[in-house]
Tab-separated table of C-alpha atoms in Angstrom:
chain	number	residue	atom	x	y	z
J	1	PHE	CA	62.623	107.111	111.053
J	2	VAL	CA	59.514	105.245	112.423
J	3	PHE	CA	57.867	106.986	115.247
J	4	GLU	CA	54.840	104.570	116.343
J	5	ASN	CA	52.553	103.056	118.927
J	6	ASN	CA	52.212	106.181	121.414
J	7	ILE	CA	49.407	107.605	123.124
J	8	ILE	CA	50.030	111.684	123.380
J	9	ASN	CA	47.601	113.497	125.499
J	10	ASN	CA	46.670	116.293	127.518
J	11	ASN	CA	49.806	118.556	126.538
J	12	THR	CA	49.729	122.405	125.856
J	13	SER	CA	52.032	124.528	123.571
J	14	TYR	CA	51.815	127.996	123.025
J	15	SER	CA	53.874	131.039	122.352
J	16	LEU	CA	56.352	130.153	119.500
J	17	CYS	CA	55.950	126.481	119.753
J	18	LEU	CA	53.490	124.857	117.730
J	19	GLY	CA	51.686	121.447	117.852
J	20	GLY	CA	50.160	120.449	121.070
J	21	GLY	CA	50.852	116.814	120.786
J	22	LEU	CA	53.520	116.576	118.309
J	23	GLY	CA	55.699	119.549	116.842
J	24	LEU	CA	57.709	118.658	113.757
J	25	PHE	CA	60.034	121.002	112.369
J	26	ARG	CA	62.033	120.216	108.907
J	27	SER	CA	60.899	116.496	109.927
J	28	ILE	CA	60.989	113.292	107.840
J	29	GLY	CA	59.812	109.811	108.531
J	30	ILE	CA	56.892	107.573	109.205
J	31	TYR	CA	54.477	108.382	112.275
J	32	GLN	CA	52.127	105.633	112.328
J	33	ASN	CA	49.679	103.734	114.973
J	34	ASN	CA	49.720	106.844	117.199
J	35	VAL	CA	46.767	108.415	119.440
J	36	ILE	CA	46.926	112.173	119.721
J	37	GLN	CA	44.274	113.379	121.603
J	38	GLU	CA	43.227	116.522	124.008
J	39	ASN	CA	46.283	118.512	123.377
J	40	ALA	CA	46.142	122.514	122.717
J	41	SER	CA	48.406	124.696	120.634
J	42	LEU	CA	47.929	127.957	118.838
J	43	SER	CA	48.580	126.067	115.443
J	44	GLY	CA	48.216	122.376	115.103
J	45	GLY	CA	46.500	121.121	118.380
J	46	GLY	CA	47.004	117.668	117.501
J	47	ILE	CA	50.315	117.839	115.055
J	48	SER	CA	52.129	120.588	113.293
J	49	LEU	CA	54.264	119.935	110.351
J	50	PHE	CA	56.473	122.855	109.398
J	51	ASP	CA	59.004	123.443	106.751
J	52	SER	CA	59.682	119.800	105.627
J	53	GLY	CA	61.723	119.259	102.273
J	54	ASN	CA	60.583	115.573	102.357
J	55	GLU	CA	57.072	113.949	102.416
J	56	VAL	CA	56.157	113.026	105.639
J	57	LEU	CA	53.919	110.108	106.408
J	58	PHE	CA	50.781	109.710	108.628
J	59	ILE	CA	49.580	106.150	108.504
J	60	ASN	CA	46.943	104.418	110.960
J	61	ASN	CA	46.835	107.580	113.661
J	62	THR	CA	43.846	108.504	115.456
J	63	ILE	CA	43.998	112.683	116.123
J	64	ILE	CA	41.081	113.299	118.150
J	65	ASN	CA	39.634	116.147	120.457
J	66	ASN	CA	42.554	118.434	120.109
J	67	THR	CA	41.945	122.359	120.259
J	68	ALA	CA	43.936	125.269	118.333
J	69	VAL	CA	43.147	128.616	116.662
J	70	GLU	CA	44.190	127.012	113.168
J	71	GLY	CA	44.326	123.517	112.636
J	72	GLY	CA	42.551	121.743	115.402
J	73	GLY	CA	43.887	118.442	114.351
J	74	VAL	CA	46.614	119.029	112.122
J	75	SER	CA	48.384	122.219	110.507
J	76	ILE	CA	50.750	122.004	107.981
J	77	TYR	CA	52.827	124.889	106.844
J	78	ARG	CA	55.393	124.626	103.566
J	79	ALA	CA	55.573	120.922	103.919
J	80	ASP	CA	54.542	117.790	101.756
J	81	ALA	CA	52.196	115.038	103.678
J	82	LEU	CA	50.490	111.877	103.229
J	83	LEU	CA	47.699	110.945	105.641
J	84	MET	CA	46.520	107.025	104.959
J	85	ASN	CA	44.103	105.104	106.799
J	86	SER	CA	43.595	107.917	109.729
J	87	ILE	CA	41.095	109.620	111.869
J	88	VAL	CA	40.900	113.258	112.617
J	89	TRP	CA	37.935	113.843	114.436
J	90	GLY	CA	36.419	116.080	117.307
J	91	ASN	CA	38.891	118.583	116.903
J	92	MET	CA	38.155	122.183	117.426
J	93	ALA	CA	39.641	125.334	115.652
J	94	GLU	CA	38.758	128.910	114.549
J	95	GLU	CA	40.201	127.950	111.314
J	96	GLY	CA	40.708	124.411	109.886
J	97	GLN	CA	38.741	122.191	112.495
J	98	SER	CA	40.694	119.090	111.266
J	99	ILE	CA	43.183	120.313	108.938
J	100	PHE	CA	44.869	123.636	108.218
J	101	TYR	CA	47.469	123.995	105.486
J	102	PHE	CA	49.541	126.564	103.766
J	103	GLU	CA	51.847	126.588	100.664
J	104	SER	CA	51.622	122.588	101.313
J	105	ASN	CA	51.078	119.466	99.118
J	106	ILE	CA	48.513	117.205	101.330
J	107	GLN	CA	47.080	114.069	100.287
J	108	LEU	CA	44.599	112.020	102.120
J	109	ARG	CA	43.395	108.495	101.204
J	110	TYR	CA	41.189	106.103	103.048
J	111	SER	CA	41.084	108.407	105.999
J	112	ASN	CA	38.034	109.531	108.116
J	113	ILE	CA	38.251	113.501	108.359
J	114	GLN	CA	35.624	115.735	110.149
J	115	ASP	CA	34.588	118.465	107.607
J	116	THR	CA	31.610	119.837	105.945
J	117	GLU	CA	31.985	117.317	103.236
J	118	VAL	CA	34.477	114.530	102.467
J	119	TRP	CA	37.930	115.346	101.586
J	120	PRO	CA	38.942	114.433	98.141
J	121	GLY	CA	40.762	111.210	97.624
J	122	ASP	CA	40.344	107.532	97.438
J	123	GLY	CA	38.610	106.044	100.285
J	124	ASN	CA	37.975	108.991	102.631
J	125	MET	CA	35.125	109.451	104.866
J	126	ASN	CA	33.283	111.856	107.035
J	127	ILE	CA	31.566	109.635	109.584
J	128	GLU	CA	31.381	109.308	113.440
J	129	PRO	CA	33.710	106.949	114.224
J	130	ASP	CA	32.087	105.307	117.116
J	131	PHE	CA	34.850	104.933	119.763
J	132	MET	CA	34.582	103.165	123.093
J	133	ALA	CA	34.932	105.331	126.316
J	134	ASP	CA	38.652	105.441	125.924
J	135	GLY	CA	38.142	107.570	123.061
J	136	TYR	CA	40.141	105.594	120.355
J	137	HIS	CA	39.392	101.974	120.746
J	138	LEU	CA	36.786	101.153	118.202
J	139	THR	CA	33.351	99.725	118.672
J	140	SER	CA	31.926	96.666	116.878
J	141	ARG	CA	29.492	99.157	115.298
J	142	SER	CA	32.454	101.337	113.948
J	143	GLN	CA	32.167	101.873	110.060
J	144	MET	CA	35.964	102.584	110.500
J	145	ARG	CA	36.399	98.481	110.592
J	146	ASN	CA	37.553	97.027	107.372
J	147	ALA	CA	37.494	100.497	105.785
J	148	GLY	CA	41.191	101.080	105.191
J	149	ILE	CA	43.916	99.811	102.932
J	150	LYS	CA	46.770	97.531	103.177
J	151	ASP	CA	48.755	99.086	100.173
J	152	LEU	CA	48.563	102.023	98.697
J	153	GLU	CA	50.294	102.989	95.503
J	154	LEU	CA	50.730	106.764	94.563
J	155	ASN	CA	53.077	108.019	91.603
J	156	GLY	CA	54.708	104.642	91.469
J	157	ILE	CA	55.512	104.457	95.194
J	158	ILE	CA	53.823	101.920	97.426
J	159	TYR	CA	52.646	102.959	101.046
J	160	SER	CA	52.209	99.967	103.579
J	161	CYS	CA	49.916	100.093	106.669
J	162	PRO	CA	51.743	98.607	109.844
J	163	PHE	CA	51.262	95.071	110.201
J	164	TYR	CA	50.388	95.338	113.920
J	165	ASP	CA	48.231	97.890	115.719
J	166	ILE	CA	48.795	100.186	118.590
J	167	ASP	CA	47.920	97.254	120.765
J	168	GLY	CA	50.084	95.027	119.082
J	169	ASP	CA	46.942	93.340	117.400
J	170	ILE	CA	47.401	91.763	113.818
J	171	ARG	CA	45.656	93.918	111.188
J	172	PHE	CA	44.826	91.562	108.255
J	173	LEU	CA	43.361	88.239	109.796
J	174	GLY	CA	41.098	86.531	107.455
J	175	GLY	CA	42.565	88.596	104.411
J	176	LYS	CA	40.390	91.623	105.321
J	177	ASN	CA	41.276	95.330	104.863
J	178	PRO	CA	42.790	96.824	107.860
J	179	ASP	CA	40.895	99.505	110.113
J	180	ILE	CA	41.101	102.862	109.811
J	181	GLY	CA	42.822	104.594	112.731
J	182	ALA	CA	45.268	103.587	115.374
J	183	ASP	CA	43.408	100.462	116.634
J	184	GLU	CA	42.209	97.640	115.003
J	185	TYR	CA	38.931	95.928	116.209
J	186	VAL	CA	39.630	92.259	117.448
J	187	ILE	CA	36.697	90.014	117.290
J	188	GLU	CA	36.318	87.136	119.896
J	189	ILE	CA	35.867	84.240	117.770
J	190	HIS	CA	33.029	81.992	118.836
J	191	GLU	CA	33.065	79.112	115.959
J	192	GLY	CA	29.863	78.856	114.391
J	193	ASP	CA	28.116	81.850	115.800
J	194	ALA	CA	27.570	83.486	112.294
J	195	ASN	CA	24.959	85.939	113.368
J	196	CYS	CA	27.106	87.077	116.549
J	197	ASP	CA	24.406	86.482	119.007
J	198	GLY	CA	26.342	84.547	121.381
J	199	ILE	CA	24.749	81.390	120.630
J	200	VAL	CA	25.020	78.294	118.051
J	201	ASN	CA	21.871	77.215	116.657
J	202	VAL	CA	19.850	76.849	113.591
J	203	LEU	CA	19.842	80.639	113.017
J	204	ASP	CA	23.417	80.617	112.160
J	205	VAL	CA	22.885	77.794	109.604
J	206	VAL	CA	20.244	80.223	108.028
J	207	THR	CA	22.731	82.975	108.217
J	208	ILE	CA	25.436	81.106	106.617
J	209	THR	CA	23.344	79.924	103.894
J	210	ASN	CA	22.053	83.206	103.101
J	211	TYR	CA	25.460	84.562	103.028
J	212	ILE	CA	26.289	81.811	100.418
J	213	LEU	CA	23.276	82.610	98.399
J	214	LEU	CA	24.628	86.308	98.286
J	215	GLN	CA	21.604	87.487	100.491
J	216	ASN	CA	24.009	89.705	102.617
J	217	PRO	CA	22.894	88.783	105.924
J	218	THR	CA	23.219	91.497	108.894
J	219	PRO	CA	25.040	91.020	111.121
J	220	PHE	CA	27.370	88.611	109.705
J	221	CYS	CA	30.706	87.471	111.530
J	222	PHE	CA	32.934	85.731	109.001
J	223	GLU	CA	35.786	84.519	111.493
J	224	ASN	CA	32.948	82.695	113.275
J	225	ALA	CA	30.977	81.564	110.236
J	226	ASP	CA	34.266	80.166	108.873
J	227	VAL	CA	33.855	77.014	110.847
J	228	SER	CA	36.405	74.936	108.514
J	229	GLY	CA	39.001	77.556	108.788
J	230	ASP	CA	39.841	77.919	105.075
J	231	ASN	CA	38.924	81.515	104.827
J	232	ILE	CA	35.843	80.772	102.438
J	233	ILE	CA	32.260	80.485	103.419
J	234	ASN	CA	30.725	77.566	101.827
J	235	VAL	CA	28.426	74.388	102.372
J	236	LEU	CA	31.688	72.853	104.205
J	237	ASP	CA	30.882	75.737	107.072
J	238	VAL	CA	27.233	74.661	107.339
J	239	VAL	CA	28.120	70.984	107.973
J	240	GLY	CA	30.457	71.833	110.283
J	241	ILE	CA	27.797	73.405	112.718
């Protein structure tokens, strides 16, 4: 079962119902490329996972600005879950601003979770995501870009992120790592504009040369600099300008 490419917002769930955006009871499956924002509940403002006997996978989701008494973003009761390549940010709760769990096994990898410290697990972050005005598309400055992982192995099992994002954009152009969250930032390619200033001139030649010399120029737009289109930055790209 795969639940994907949804925007779930402005819902309220109180009384016996848990999960303002998604209420999952004895559920299974993969939940990916979803935006869950501005929902409210007593438990799990964004998502509530309750009493699941199988591991539930949350991959490349953006869970933002939800509200609850416990688990502003996600609450997990007596369940197993993996959060991978996901953003949980800007949520509010009396207990567990981002994530609340009880008698559960929860693993986080390559995810950006707002908290007082970085959650344990490879690739995890605690950094302002830097969204556009809609609250989930990434800006060009976002440190979520290229910070995810394509394939993750845990205990001999391979977990993979979706090939496309919520808008249908491909995640792996140029062989780069995927972005964290539901959105994959798409660079509008301007061939030769290596320093991303909208103009192709001698400064782009200097930028590419510095990259080849391992000087780590900033900013640097790989897709623009790869004039030859071979996914390698070398002297051929300088000549191509």
